[in-house]
Protein backbone atom coordinates (compact mmCIF):
# COMPACT_ATOMS: atom_id res chain seq x y z
CA UNK A 1 0.08 -0.25 0.43
CA UNK A 2 2.63 2.38 0.51
CA UNK A 3 4.27 2.27 -2.82
CA UNK A 4 0.57 2.63 -4.30
CA UNK A 5 0.19 6.10 -2.30
CA UNK A 6 3.07 6.83 -5.00
CA UNK A 7 0.49 6.69 -8.25
CA UNK A 8 -2.89 8.22 -8.43
CA UNK A 9 -4.80 7.89 -5.03
CA UNK A 10 -8.34 6.35 -6.27
CA UNK A 11 -10.84 6.17 -3.40
CA UNK A 12 -12.97 3.99 -4.76
CA UNK A 13 -10.28 1.13 -5.67
CA UNK A 14 -9.70 1.53 -1.82
CA UNK A 15 -12.80 1.16 -0.81
CA UNK A 16 -12.87 -1.74 -3.72
CA UNK A 17 -10.03 -3.44 -1.99
CA UNK A 18 -11.77 -3.15 1.34
CA UNK A 19 -14.65 -5.13 0.72
CA UNK A 20 -13.55 -7.86 -1.77
CA UNK A 21 -10.90 -8.06 1.75
CA UNK A 22 -13.78 -7.83 4.51
CA UNK A 23 -16.13 -10.65 2.18
CA UNK A 24 -12.71 -13.30 3.06
CA UNK A 25 -12.75 -12.00 6.42
CA UNK A 26 -12.00 -15.45 8.22
CA UNK A 27 -8.87 -16.40 5.17
CA UNK A 28 -7.57 -12.76 5.67
CA UNK A 29 -7.20 -13.47 8.70
CA UNK A 30 -6.08 -16.72 8.89
CA UNK A 31 -3.46 -15.52 5.92
CA UNK A 32 -2.39 -12.49 8.37
CA UNK A 33 -1.62 -14.82 10.95
CA UNK A 34 0.85 -16.89 8.78
CA UNK A 35 2.89 -14.15 8.17
CA UNK A 36 2.82 -12.60 11.64
CA UNK A 37 4.11 -16.79 12.84
CA UNK A 38 6.42 -17.10 9.73
CA UNK A 39 7.85 -13.43 9.83
CA UNK A 40 8.79 -13.64 13.44
CA UNK A 41 8.51 -17.56 14.68
CA UNK A 42 12.10 -17.98 15.22
CA UNK A 43 12.00 -14.83 17.74
CA UNK A 44 13.36 -15.50 21.34
CA UNK A 45 9.79 -14.70 22.58
CA UNK A 46 7.48 -17.02 20.24
CA UNK A 47 10.41 -20.07 20.60
CA UNK A 48 9.44 -19.58 24.02
CA UNK A 49 5.65 -21.41 23.57
CA UNK A 50 7.06 -24.47 21.54
CA UNK A 51 4.85 -23.07 18.64
CA UNK A 52 7.53 -25.22 16.58
CA UNK A 53 6.47 -23.64 12.66
CA UNK A 54 2.73 -23.90 13.71
CA UNK A 55 0.76 -20.68 11.97
CA UNK A 56 -2.13 -22.21 12.74
CA UNK A 57 -5.21 -19.91 14.74
CA UNK A 58 -5.67 -23.53 16.82
CA UNK A 59 -1.89 -23.96 17.81
CA UNK A 60 -1.92 -20.58 18.35
CA UNK A 61 -3.66 -20.03 20.96
CA UNK A 62 -2.88 -23.53 22.61
CA UNK A 63 0.70 -22.85 23.30
CA UNK A 64 0.66 -18.15 23.12
CA UNK A 65 -1.11 -17.38 26.27
CA UNK A 66 -2.86 -13.93 26.67
CA UNK A 67 -0.79 -10.85 28.07
CA UNK A 68 -1.20 -7.54 29.69
CA UNK A 69 1.79 -5.54 28.38
CA UNK A 70 3.73 -6.19 32.87
CA UNK A 71 4.06 -9.67 31.00
CA UNK A 72 5.32 -8.19 27.83
CA UNK A 73 8.09 -5.32 29.67
CA UNK A 74 10.53 -7.08 30.44
CA UNK A 75 11.10 -8.04 26.96
CA UNK A 76 10.65 -4.87 25.53
CA UNK A 77 13.01 -3.25 28.21
CA UNK A 78 15.69 -5.42 26.42
CA UNK A 79 14.63 -3.54 23.36
CA UNK A 80 14.53 -0.69 24.85
CA UNK A 81 17.95 -0.88 26.40
CA UNK A 82 19.85 -1.52 23.08
CA UNK A 83 19.34 -5.33 22.63
CA UNK A 84 19.11 -6.48 18.95
CA UNK A 85 18.93 -9.44 19.05
CA UNK A 86 15.30 -11.05 17.53
CA UNK A 87 13.64 -10.61 21.04
CA UNK A 88 9.57 -10.06 20.29
CA UNK A 89 10.26 -9.66 16.04
CA UNK A 90 12.65 -10.51 13.39
CA UNK A 91 13.59 -7.33 12.22
CA UNK A 92 14.93 -5.16 14.74
CA UNK A 93 12.86 -2.61 16.52
CA UNK A 94 14.38 0.80 15.84
CA UNK A 95 11.74 2.90 17.16
CA UNK A 96 9.47 3.24 20.41
CA UNK A 97 6.35 4.30 21.21
CA UNK A 98 5.22 5.59 24.65
CA UNK A 99 1.47 5.25 25.36
CA UNK A 100 -0.22 9.10 27.19
CA UNK A 101 0.27 7.53 30.68
CA UNK A 102 -2.37 10.10 31.92
CA UNK A 103 -3.93 7.66 34.30
CA UNK A 104 -1.05 5.78 36.54
CA UNK A 105 1.32 9.18 35.35
CA UNK A 106 4.03 6.53 33.88
CA UNK A 107 3.87 5.88 29.65
CA UNK A 108 4.26 2.67 28.38
CA UNK A 109 7.06 1.92 25.94
CA UNK A 110 5.40 0.05 23.03
CA UNK A 111 7.31 -0.89 19.93
CA UNK A 112 6.44 0.85 16.97
CA UNK A 113 7.74 -0.39 13.49
CA UNK A 114 7.43 0.01 9.23
CA UNK A 115 4.28 -1.97 9.50
CA UNK A 116 2.93 0.22 11.90
CA UNK A 117 3.02 3.84 9.66
CA UNK A 118 1.71 1.12 6.98
CA UNK A 119 -1.26 0.08 8.62
CA UNK A 120 -2.33 3.56 10.05
CA UNK A 121 -2.30 5.20 6.22
CA UNK A 122 -4.33 2.14 5.41
CA UNK A 123 -6.73 3.18 8.14
CA UNK A 124 -6.02 6.63 7.05
CA UNK A 125 -7.25 6.06 3.13
CA UNK A 126 -9.85 3.74 3.72
CA UNK A 127 -11.92 6.16 6.15
CA UNK A 128 -11.14 8.67 3.60
CA UNK A 129 -12.63 6.93 0.80
CA UNK A 130 -15.61 6.31 2.46
CA UNK A 131 -16.32 10.01 3.67
CA UNK A 132 -15.22 11.04 0.18
CA UNK A 133 -18.76 9.59 -0.53
CA UNK A 134 -20.39 11.46 1.48
CA UNK A 135 -18.21 14.63 1.41
CA UNK A 136 -15.98 15.19 -1.88
CA UNK A 137 -13.45 17.36 -0.94
CA UNK A 138 -11.52 19.10 -3.83
CA UNK A 139 -7.94 20.49 -4.07
CA UNK A 140 -8.15 22.36 -0.10
CA UNK A 141 -6.27 22.36 3.13
CA UNK A 142 -7.50 21.17 6.56
CA UNK A 143 -6.72 22.47 9.67
CA UNK A 144 -5.46 19.90 11.66
CA UNK A 145 -4.62 20.55 15.96
CA UNK A 146 -1.83 18.32 15.59
CA UNK A 147 1.31 18.44 17.62
CA UNK A 148 4.84 16.33 17.87
CA UNK A 149 6.38 15.65 20.73
CA UNK A 150 10.72 15.68 21.36
CA UNK A 151 11.74 12.23 20.49
CA UNK A 152 14.95 11.29 22.55
CA UNK A 153 17.35 8.64 22.87
CA UNK A 154 16.37 5.62 24.58
CA UNK A 155 19.38 4.39 26.69
CA UNK A 156 20.04 1.48 23.29
CA UNK A 157 20.12 4.44 21.23
CA UNK A 158 16.41 3.62 20.06
CA UNK A 159 14.40 6.83 18.86
CA UNK A 160 10.93 7.52 21.24
CA UNK A 161 7.72 9.88 21.42
CA UNK A 162 4.45 9.52 21.42
CA UNK A 163 2.77 6.85 18.97
CA UNK A 164 1.13 9.87 17.05
CA UNK A 165 4.85 12.06 16.91
CA UNK A 166 6.20 8.57 15.70
CA UNK A 167 3.76 8.93 12.72
CA UNK A 168 3.95 12.35 12.18
CA UNK A 169 7.59 12.22 11.47
CA UNK A 170 7.32 9.61 8.70
CA UNK A 171 7.47 10.88 5.18
CA UNK A 172 4.92 8.41 3.97
CA UNK A 173 2.58 10.61 6.48
CA UNK A 174 2.57 13.53 4.28
CA UNK A 175 2.61 11.59 1.57
CA UNK A 176 -0.71 10.73 2.46
CA UNK A 177 -2.15 14.00 3.62
CA UNK A 178 -0.94 15.11 0.30
CA UNK A 179 -3.39 12.35 -1.41
CA UNK A 180 -6.47 13.12 0.47
CA UNK A 181 -6.69 16.60 0.55
CA UNK A 182 -5.56 16.40 3.79
CA UNK A 183 -2.70 18.97 4.06
CA UNK A 184 -1.78 20.63 6.97
CA UNK A 185 -1.96 24.50 6.54
CA UNK A 186 0.62 25.02 8.74
CA UNK A 187 4.74 24.43 8.41
CA UNK A 188 6.26 21.70 9.98
CA UNK A 189 7.91 24.14 12.80
CA UNK A 190 4.97 24.93 14.11
CA UNK A 191 3.49 21.14 14.48
CA UNK A 192 6.88 19.81 16.05
CA UNK A 193 7.54 23.34 17.80
CA UNK A 194 8.33 23.19 21.68
CA UNK A 195 6.02 25.05 22.91
CA UNK A 196 2.67 23.33 22.35
CA UNK A 197 0.76 27.02 23.65
CA UNK A 198 2.59 28.89 20.80
CA UNK A 199 1.99 25.80 18.00
CA UNK A 200 -2.01 26.04 19.22
CA UNK A 201 -1.77 30.03 17.94
CA UNK A 202 0.04 29.80 15.09
CA UNK A 203 -2.10 26.72 14.12
CA UNK A 204 -5.10 28.87 14.43
CA UNK A 205 -3.20 31.66 12.90
CA UNK A 206 -2.36 29.92 9.87
CA UNK A 207 -6.40 28.09 9.19
CA UNK A 208 -7.37 31.91 9.34
CA UNK A 209 -4.09 32.98 6.83
CA UNK A 210 -5.60 29.66 4.67
CA UNK A 211 -9.06 30.66 5.69
CA UNK A 212 -10.69 29.37 1.90
CA UNK A 213 -8.86 26.56 2.08
CA UNK A 214 -9.75 25.33 4.31
CA UNK A 215 -12.04 22.56 3.92
CA UNK A 216 -11.49 19.93 6.94
CA UNK A 217 -11.12 21.18 10.57
CA UNK A 218 -9.50 17.88 12.78
CA UNK A 219 -6.94 16.74 15.85
CA UNK A 220 -6.50 13.23 16.79
CA UNK A 221 -9.03 13.98 19.93
CA UNK A 222 -12.25 15.85 19.94
CA UNK A 223 -11.08 17.21 23.27
CA UNK A 224 -7.80 19.26 21.22
CA UNK A 225 -10.16 20.85 18.79
CA UNK A 226 -12.36 22.19 22.09
CA UNK A 227 -9.46 23.17 22.95
CA UNK A 228 -8.33 24.85 20.06
CA UNK A 229 -11.21 27.25 20.05
CA UNK A 230 -12.09 27.75 23.75
CA UNK A 231 -8.28 29.07 23.22
CA UNK A 232 -9.53 31.26 20.28
CA UNK A 233 -12.27 33.01 22.11
CA UNK A 234 -9.67 34.42 24.39
CA UNK A 235 -6.88 35.53 22.10
CA UNK A 236 -8.61 36.05 18.46
CA UNK A 237 -8.40 39.54 18.58
CA UNK A 238 -4.36 39.44 18.70
CA UNK A 239 -4.84 37.45 15.49
CA UNK A 240 -6.79 39.66 13.65
CA UNK A 241 -4.10 42.38 14.61
CA UNK A 242 -1.43 39.58 13.09
CA UNK A 243 -3.22 39.10 10.51
CA UNK A 244 -4.18 43.16 9.77
CA UNK A 245 -0.40 44.59 10.11
CA UNK A 246 1.29 41.31 9.03
CA UNK A 247 4.08 41.23 12.24
CA UNK A 248 3.52 38.01 14.08
CA UNK A 249 2.68 38.62 18.03
CA UNK A 250 5.60 38.46 20.48
CA UNK A 251 3.94 35.56 23.09
CA UNK A 252 5.65 33.23 19.76
CA UNK A 253 9.30 33.47 20.61
CA UNK A 254 10.57 30.24 19.38
CA UNK A 255 13.14 31.40 16.50
CA UNK A 256 11.93 28.37 13.92
CA UNK A 257 8.73 29.11 14.18
CA UNK A 258 8.31 33.16 13.93
CA UNK A 259 10.57 32.09 10.83
CA UNK A 260 8.35 29.79 9.25
CA UNK A 261 5.30 31.91 9.37
CA UNK A 262 7.00 35.56 8.02
CA UNK A 263 7.36 34.00 4.84
CA UNK A 264 2.89 32.98 4.92
CA UNK A 265 2.11 36.35 7.17
CA UNK A 266 1.28 39.01 5.61
CA UNK A 267 -0.51 42.65 6.19
CA UNK A 268 -4.02 41.83 5.17
CA UNK A 269 -6.39 44.59 6.88
CA UNK A 270 -9.03 42.80 4.25
CA UNK A 271 -9.35 39.41 6.23
CA UNK A 272 -8.75 40.91 9.62
CA UNK A 273 -11.71 42.70 9.34
CA UNK A 274 -13.54 40.36 8.53
CA UNK A 275 -12.77 38.01 10.88
CA UNK A 276 -13.45 39.96 13.49
CA UNK A 277 -16.91 41.24 12.21
CA UNK A 278 -17.28 37.37 11.65
CA UNK A 279 -16.68 36.85 15.37
CA UNK A 280 -18.34 40.08 16.90
CA UNK A 281 -21.55 38.66 14.83
CA UNK A 282 -21.53 35.58 16.89
CA UNK A 283 -23.85 34.67 20.27
CA UNK A 284 -21.88 33.13 22.67
CA UNK A 285 -19.65 31.49 20.11
CA UNK A 286 -22.06 29.40 18.45
CA UNK A 287 -21.17 28.22 15.00
CA UNK A 288 -17.34 29.99 15.31
CA UNK A 289 -16.26 27.07 13.04
CA UNK A 290 -17.78 27.68 10.39
CA UNK A 291 -18.33 31.21 10.42
CA UNK A 292 -14.25 31.26 10.63
CA UNK A 293 -14.40 28.57 7.70
CA UNK A 294 -16.45 28.59 5.53
CA UNK A 295 -15.72 25.93 2.81
CA UNK A 296 -15.33 23.41 5.13
CA UNK A 297 -16.88 20.39 5.09
CA UNK A 298 -16.89 18.49 8.41
CA UNK A 299 -14.96 18.25 11.27
CA UNK A 300 -13.19 15.65 11.99
CA UNK A 301 -11.52 13.02 15.16
CA UNK A 302 -11.71 10.83 18.00
CA UNK A 303 -14.98 11.60 19.72
CA UNK A 304 -15.82 7.95 21.36
CA UNK A 305 -15.56 6.94 24.77
CA UNK A 306 -13.87 8.88 27.10
CA UNK A 307 -13.91 11.99 24.06
CA UNK A 308 -17.19 11.82 24.60
CA UNK A 309 -17.93 14.63 26.54
CA UNK A 310 -16.37 16.91 24.80
CA UNK A 311 -19.26 16.30 21.81
CA UNK A 312 -21.61 19.02 22.74
CA UNK A 313 -19.37 21.70 23.44
CA UNK A 314 -18.09 20.70 19.59
CA UNK A 315 -21.43 21.41 18.87
CA UNK A 316 -21.78 24.81 19.71
CA UNK A 317 -18.78 25.33 17.48
CA UNK A 318 -20.07 23.52 14.63
CA UNK A 319 -23.72 24.67 14.38
CA UNK A 320 -24.73 22.34 11.21
CA UNK A 321 -21.12 21.11 10.20
CA UNK A 322 -20.89 17.43 10.13
CA UNK A 323 -18.93 15.81 13.29
CA UNK A 324 -17.23 12.97 12.06
CA UNK A 325 -15.71 10.78 14.76
CA UNK A 326 -12.30 8.93 13.31
CA UNK A 327 -10.62 5.44 13.62
CA UNK A 328 -10.95 3.39 16.36
CA UNK A 329 -7.19 2.29 17.23
CA UNK A 330 -4.66 2.44 20.18
CA UNK A 331 -1.21 3.41 21.03
CA UNK A 332 -0.38 -0.66 19.92
CA UNK A 333 -1.98 -0.19 16.95
CA UNK A 334 -5.22 0.37 14.24
CA UNK A 335 -8.11 -1.94 14.51
CA UNK A 336 -11.13 -0.66 12.45
CA UNK A 337 -11.87 2.22 10.49
CA UNK A 338 -14.99 4.59 10.18
CA UNK A 339 -16.73 3.05 7.05
CA UNK A 340 -20.07 4.71 8.58
CA UNK A 341 -18.96 8.62 8.49
CA UNK A 342 -23.25 9.19 8.08
CA UNK A 343 -23.82 8.10 12.04
CA UNK A 344 -23.37 10.77 14.49
CA UNK A 345 -20.41 10.61 16.78
CA UNK A 346 -22.71 8.49 19.79
CA UNK A 347 -23.41 6.06 17.38
CA UNK A 348 -19.78 5.46 15.52
CA UNK A 349 -18.86 2.20 15.05
CA UNK A 350 -15.94 0.57 13.15
CA UNK A 351 -15.03 -2.23 11.25
CA UNK A 352 -11.85 -4.28 11.32
CA UNK A 353 -9.38 -4.48 8.71
CA UNK A 354 -8.41 -8.54 8.63
CA UNK A 355 -5.01 -7.73 7.15
CA UNK A 356 -3.49 -5.54 10.00
CA UNK A 357 -3.39 -7.62 12.67
CA UNK A 358 -4.97 -10.64 13.95
CA UNK A 359 -7.45 -10.22 16.44
CA UNK A 360 -9.17 -12.28 18.96
CA UNK A 361 -12.29 -11.53 21.20
CA UNK A 362 -13.38 -12.74 24.63
CA UNK A 363 -16.97 -12.95 25.17
CA UNK A 364 -17.82 -10.24 28.62
CA UNK A 365 -21.60 -11.50 30.64
CA UNK A 366 -23.18 -9.30 32.57
CA UNK A 367 -20.49 -10.29 35.10
CA UNK A 368 -18.16 -9.33 32.74
CA UNK A 369 -14.87 -7.93 35.08
CA UNK A 370 -14.65 -11.44 36.27
CA UNK A 371 -14.96 -13.17 33.65
CA UNK A 372 -12.88 -15.78 31.45
CA UNK A 373 -14.24 -17.30 29.11
CA UNK A 374 -12.50 -18.49 26.10
CA UNK A 375 -11.84 -16.33 22.85
CA UNK A 376 -13.29 -16.37 19.63
CA UNK A 377 -12.13 -15.41 16.00
CA UNK A 378 -13.15 -12.08 14.70
CA UNK A 379 -15.78 -13.63 12.09
CA UNK A 380 -17.17 -15.78 15.45
CA UNK A 381 -18.52 -12.69 17.65
CA UNK A 382 -22.12 -12.44 17.57
CA UNK A 383 -24.39 -8.65 17.02
CA UNK A 384 -24.97 -7.53 19.98
CA UNK A 385 -22.54 -9.02 22.31
CA UNK A 386 -19.71 -7.35 24.10
CA UNK A 387 -16.01 -8.87 23.45
CA UNK A 388 -12.66 -7.38 25.30
CA UNK A 389 -10.40 -7.36 22.18
CA UNK A 390 -7.39 -9.17 21.58
CA UNK A 391 -4.69 -8.12 19.47
CA UNK A 392 -1.73 -9.98 17.41
CA UNK A 393 0.28 -7.30 15.63
CA UNK A 394 3.39 -6.85 13.58
CA UNK A 395 5.26 -4.81 16.00
CA UNK A 396 5.98 -8.21 18.55
CA UNK A 397 2.21 -7.83 20.14
CA UNK A 398 1.35 -11.20 20.87
CA UNK A 399 -2.45 -12.14 21.82
CA UNK A 400 -2.18 -8.66 24.36
CA UNK A 401 -5.36 -7.84 25.99
CA UNK A 402 -5.87 -3.82 24.97
CA UNK A 403 -8.44 -3.83 27.46
CA UNK A 404 -11.02 -2.51 25.70
CA UNK A 405 -14.41 -3.66 25.17
CA UNK A 406 -16.89 -3.10 22.02
CA UNK A 407 -19.77 -4.20 21.16
CA UNK A 408 -20.06 -5.69 17.98
CA UNK A 409 -22.98 -3.90 16.28
CA UNK A 410 -23.16 -5.61 13.02
CA UNK A 411 -21.00 -6.81 9.94
CA UNK A 412 -19.79 -5.19 7.13
CA UNK A 413 -19.24 -8.49 4.24
CA UNK A 414 -17.67 -10.78 7.03
CA UNK A 415 -15.71 -8.17 9.01
CA UNK A 416 -17.08 -6.94 11.83
CA UNK A 417 -18.14 -3.35 12.81
CA UNK A 418 -17.38 -2.22 16.01
CA UNK A 419 -18.72 0.12 18.44
CA UNK A 420 -16.46 1.63 22.10
CA UNK A 421 -17.89 0.79 25.02
CA UNK A 422 -15.38 1.31 27.54
CA UNK A 423 -12.62 0.67 29.12
CA UNK A 424 -12.29 -2.96 30.60
CA UNK A 425 -9.99 -2.26 33.61
CA UNK A 426 -11.70 -1.26 36.64
CA UNK A 427 -11.55 2.42 37.46
CA UNK A 428 -13.97 2.73 40.70
CA UNK A 429 -13.44 0.23 43.56
CA UNK A 430 -13.25 -0.16 47.11
CA UNK A 431 -14.84 -2.96 48.43
CA UNK A 432 -17.07 -5.70 45.97
CA UNK A 433 -18.10 -2.51 44.11
CA UNK A 434 -17.47 -3.47 40.35
CA UNK A 435 -17.52 0.48 38.30
CA UNK A 436 -15.76 1.16 35.18
CA UNK A 437 -15.01 4.29 33.08
CA UNK A 438 -18.49 3.51 31.33
CA UNK A 439 -20.23 3.60 34.83
CA UNK A 440 -19.29 6.99 35.90
CA UNK A 441 -19.55 8.58 32.67
CA UNK A 442 -22.95 7.38 32.97
CA UNK A 443 -23.34 9.19 36.57
CA UNK A 444 -21.84 12.40 35.40
CA UNK A 445 -23.49 12.59 32.47
CA UNK A 446 -27.03 12.40 34.56
CA UNK A 447 -25.80 14.71 36.85
CA UNK A 448 -24.66 17.07 34.10
CA UNK A 449 -28.50 17.44 33.16
CA UNK A 450 -29.09 18.98 36.78
CA UNK A 451 -26.23 21.11 35.67
CA UNK A 452 -28.36 22.30 31.96
CA UNK A 453 -30.78 23.54 33.93
CA UNK A 454 -28.84 26.19 35.09
CA UNK A 455 -27.31 26.94 31.32
CA UNK A 456 -24.21 25.55 33.28
CA UNK A 457 -21.81 22.45 31.77
CA UNK A 458 -19.25 20.20 33.13
CA UNK A 459 -16.55 21.46 31.85
CA UNK A 460 -14.38 18.48 32.38
CA UNK A 461 -14.16 16.04 35.10
CA UNK A 462 -12.57 12.97 36.39
CA UNK A 463 -12.38 10.65 39.79
CA UNK A 464 -10.37 9.36 42.71
CA UNK A 465 -10.58 6.64 45.46
CA UNK A 466 -10.02 8.21 48.95
CA UNK A 467 -9.08 5.53 50.96
CA UNK A 468 -7.65 7.97 53.35
CA UNK A 469 -9.87 7.33 56.39
CA UNK A 470 -12.93 4.13 56.89
CA UNK A 471 -14.40 3.35 55.56
CA UNK A 472 -13.69 4.46 52.00
CA UNK A 473 -15.15 6.37 49.50
CA UNK A 474 -15.63 8.00 45.86
CA UNK A 475 -14.35 11.14 45.16
CA UNK A 476 -15.71 13.36 41.93
CA UNK A 477 -13.72 16.49 40.95
CA UNK A 478 -15.61 18.92 38.20
CA UNK A 479 -14.60 22.01 37.08
CA UNK A 480 -17.93 23.68 35.82
CA UNK A 481 -18.42 26.91 33.62
CA UNK A 482 -20.38 29.12 35.73
CA UNK A 483 -21.35 29.80 39.39
CA UNK A 484 -24.24 26.70 40.83
CA UNK A 485 -25.98 27.20 43.56
CA UNK A 486 -25.20 25.35 46.91
CA UNK A 487 -28.96 23.37 46.87
CA UNK A 488 -27.54 22.56 43.07
CA UNK A 489 -24.74 21.01 44.08
CA UNK A 490 -25.64 19.03 46.88
CA UNK A 491 -28.54 17.77 44.68
CA UNK A 492 -26.00 16.63 41.58
CA UNK A 493 -23.72 15.09 44.17
CA UNK A 494 -27.27 12.90 45.49
CA UNK A 495 -27.49 13.03 41.66
CA UNK A 496 -23.24 11.06 41.00
CA UNK A 497 -24.29 8.91 44.28
CA UNK A 498 -27.68 7.22 43.30
CA UNK A 499 -26.48 7.04 38.95
CA UNK A 500 -24.48 4.35 40.88
CA UNK A 501 -26.03 1.32 40.21
CA UNK A 502 -24.05 -1.58 39.97
CA UNK A 503 -25.14 -3.97 42.78
CA UNK A 504 -22.21 -4.21 45.25
CA UNK A 505 -21.70 -0.11 45.23
CA UNK A 506 -25.32 -0.07 46.10
CA UNK A 507 -25.49 -2.72 48.75
CA UNK A 508 -21.59 -1.30 50.18
CA UNK A 509 -23.30 1.92 50.25
CA UNK A 510 -26.71 0.82 52.52
CA UNK A 511 -24.38 -1.34 54.59
CA UNK A 512 -21.77 2.15 55.45
CA UNK A 513 -18.68 0.25 53.93
CA UNK A 514 -18.49 2.33 51.50
CA UNK A 515 -18.41 6.21 52.96
CA UNK A 516 -20.98 8.65 50.58
CA UNK A 517 -19.63 10.19 47.90
CA UNK A 518 -18.00 13.54 47.74
CA UNK A 519 -18.06 16.30 45.15
CA UNK A 520 -15.14 18.35 45.05
CA UNK A 521 -16.02 21.56 42.40
CA UNK A 522 -12.80 22.54 41.11
CA UNK A 523 -11.01 26.50 39.90
CA UNK A 524 -11.83 27.56 36.60
CA UNK A 525 -8.63 26.29 34.08
CA UNK A 526 -8.00 23.32 36.65
CA UNK A 527 -7.65 20.33 34.03
CA UNK A 528 -5.82 23.10 31.67
CA UNK A 529 -2.95 23.43 34.90
CA UNK A 530 -3.63 19.47 34.56
CA UNK A 531 -2.90 19.50 30.24
CA UNK A 532 0.65 21.74 31.11
CA UNK A 533 1.78 19.50 33.87
CA UNK A 534 1.15 16.50 31.10
CA UNK A 535 3.06 18.44 27.86
CA UNK A 536 6.16 19.29 30.81
CA UNK A 537 6.21 15.41 30.69
CA UNK A 538 6.91 15.17 27.51
CA UNK A 539 3.47 14.39 25.77
CA UNK A 540 2.02 15.78 23.09
CA UNK A 541 -0.92 17.38 23.36
CA UNK A 542 -2.03 15.42 20.04
CA UNK A 543 -2.54 12.29 23.04
CA UNK A 544 -3.83 13.87 25.95
CA UNK A 545 -6.79 12.56 27.39
CA UNK A 546 -7.84 13.52 30.57
CA UNK A 547 -7.48 10.79 33.25
CA UNK A 548 -10.88 9.66 34.28
CA UNK A 549 -9.93 8.28 37.06
CA UNK A 550 -6.22 9.17 39.36
CA UNK A 551 -4.85 7.18 41.44
CA UNK A 552 -2.55 7.00 44.64
CA UNK A 553 0.54 6.86 42.79
CA UNK A 554 -0.18 9.76 40.14
CA UNK A 555 0.50 12.23 43.20
CA UNK A 556 1.26 15.03 41.18
CA UNK A 557 -2.04 15.50 39.23
CA UNK A 558 -3.62 14.68 42.47
CA UNK A 559 -2.34 17.43 43.67
CA UNK A 560 -2.80 19.63 41.02
CA UNK A 561 -6.63 18.85 41.19
CA UNK A 562 -6.47 19.32 45.49
CA UNK A 563 -4.71 22.46 45.13
CA UNK A 564 -7.97 23.68 42.88
CA UNK A 565 -11.02 22.58 45.11
CA UNK A 566 -13.25 25.32 45.54
CA UNK A 567 -16.59 24.26 47.45
CA UNK A 568 -16.78 20.18 48.82
CA UNK A 569 -20.60 18.46 49.02
CA UNK A 570 -20.45 15.18 50.40
CA UNK A 571 -24.10 12.83 49.66
CA UNK A 572 -26.80 11.95 51.52
CA UNK A 573 -28.56 9.61 49.20
CA UNK A 574 -28.20 6.97 51.00
CA UNK A 575 -28.92 8.49 54.20
């Protein structure tokens, strides 16, 4: 596929190839597993499990165990330290990806290679081909809020950076973006700038300089798009002055960024006045994005899972402009493409690409957190049921438990269409209670409706299990968009507590083995402070996800939260 990108890009041919693969998904999966095992069968890891050259799914499942990142960490650590022997892959791993590390405060090291670049481009082009049928793009540009963190060298001399940084630095990324009419408005100096505040400002500026060419507004995550336009609300007059005078603000100090922007920025009083008038005519910034970029066709980014919170705010900025959810994957690799772009983000599904990895699915019943059911193959899943995904890829992950829970919504030919449900790991657990990210999100959504009646919204939220006193209790941290009365916040606190409907939680609350839920209201800007901390630790804004639960191990983030509490309430729901 990489070679094909040098030829004329044909969206319909991409769809045709995908459809043929999807019809023959079972055979393609077996062939993909065979390729992975033949390529890497002589590695130390696979030799350990006694496959003895077998490449069929039955032997693979019988010999090779299911693993978590913790199980593979010793092998990955050796690679990071410079061991070039065939440990996980036959070909040496030269690049390491870092997971976001927003939950525990410590990123995971993940092997990254050319095959993962290839699968990324295949996902991008497949979903683009289907989007192009509904929203055809002409020659133009994309306002992409993307940020490459610094790559560094590991002890063993490998290049390491976030998964997004590794992709953005790939020459193939630029070729693919050009082919799908999504070349970024901003020069590389902005994307890879050392200060994300300066880069964000210049992304906005570059987008407005190219105002009429922008066809797509996008970022990896919905959060980054919302963050960008919240920032615009604060700096729009300064940007207008830059455009009017053709001189970049002194707030941007990085020499390489200033030099790159100087080549693009020329005095344009007419454009500055137009932007100023457009912004002045908006009511509470509703419809900001189409007002700034009149030729934009849609807004694109990951809007599922923990990003759902930001969809309403994105709709406010977008007005009637469609929101399209981007594809489904993780730092460990991609899984599926959005081939139904007409669905709203809340209903987005992702068709598994059967040739980018070998996928197994653990059936999850009602009590899925303790379920130890045997995995089934990709074509053996049932519509309407939930599963945990197991990934085997070309970069040394074998029967790797991704930790994601998905629901099978249907089939595209013979390949399943998945809807992301939540992360499988328990977020909140004290006694016999079992609450996941999905349970937390539903609780927050229920309580947020009480705020909405007051024309307020939850800007962001997270949680913590407080075991500092007996009995332990749940703590929910909220940053809200304005001042709410004590009466409303007490009601919200009770609603949060009552909305956790797990039987173990309700029973424990009734017999007081779990204490009253606590709602802590935060000072405005607290989650920006957490974002700044993440960036200072070497993360990239493109990869930032607000941690939905902060463990005691993540001391610094917990400290930021606790230092910004302005009000605190305890539930009386079970009194």
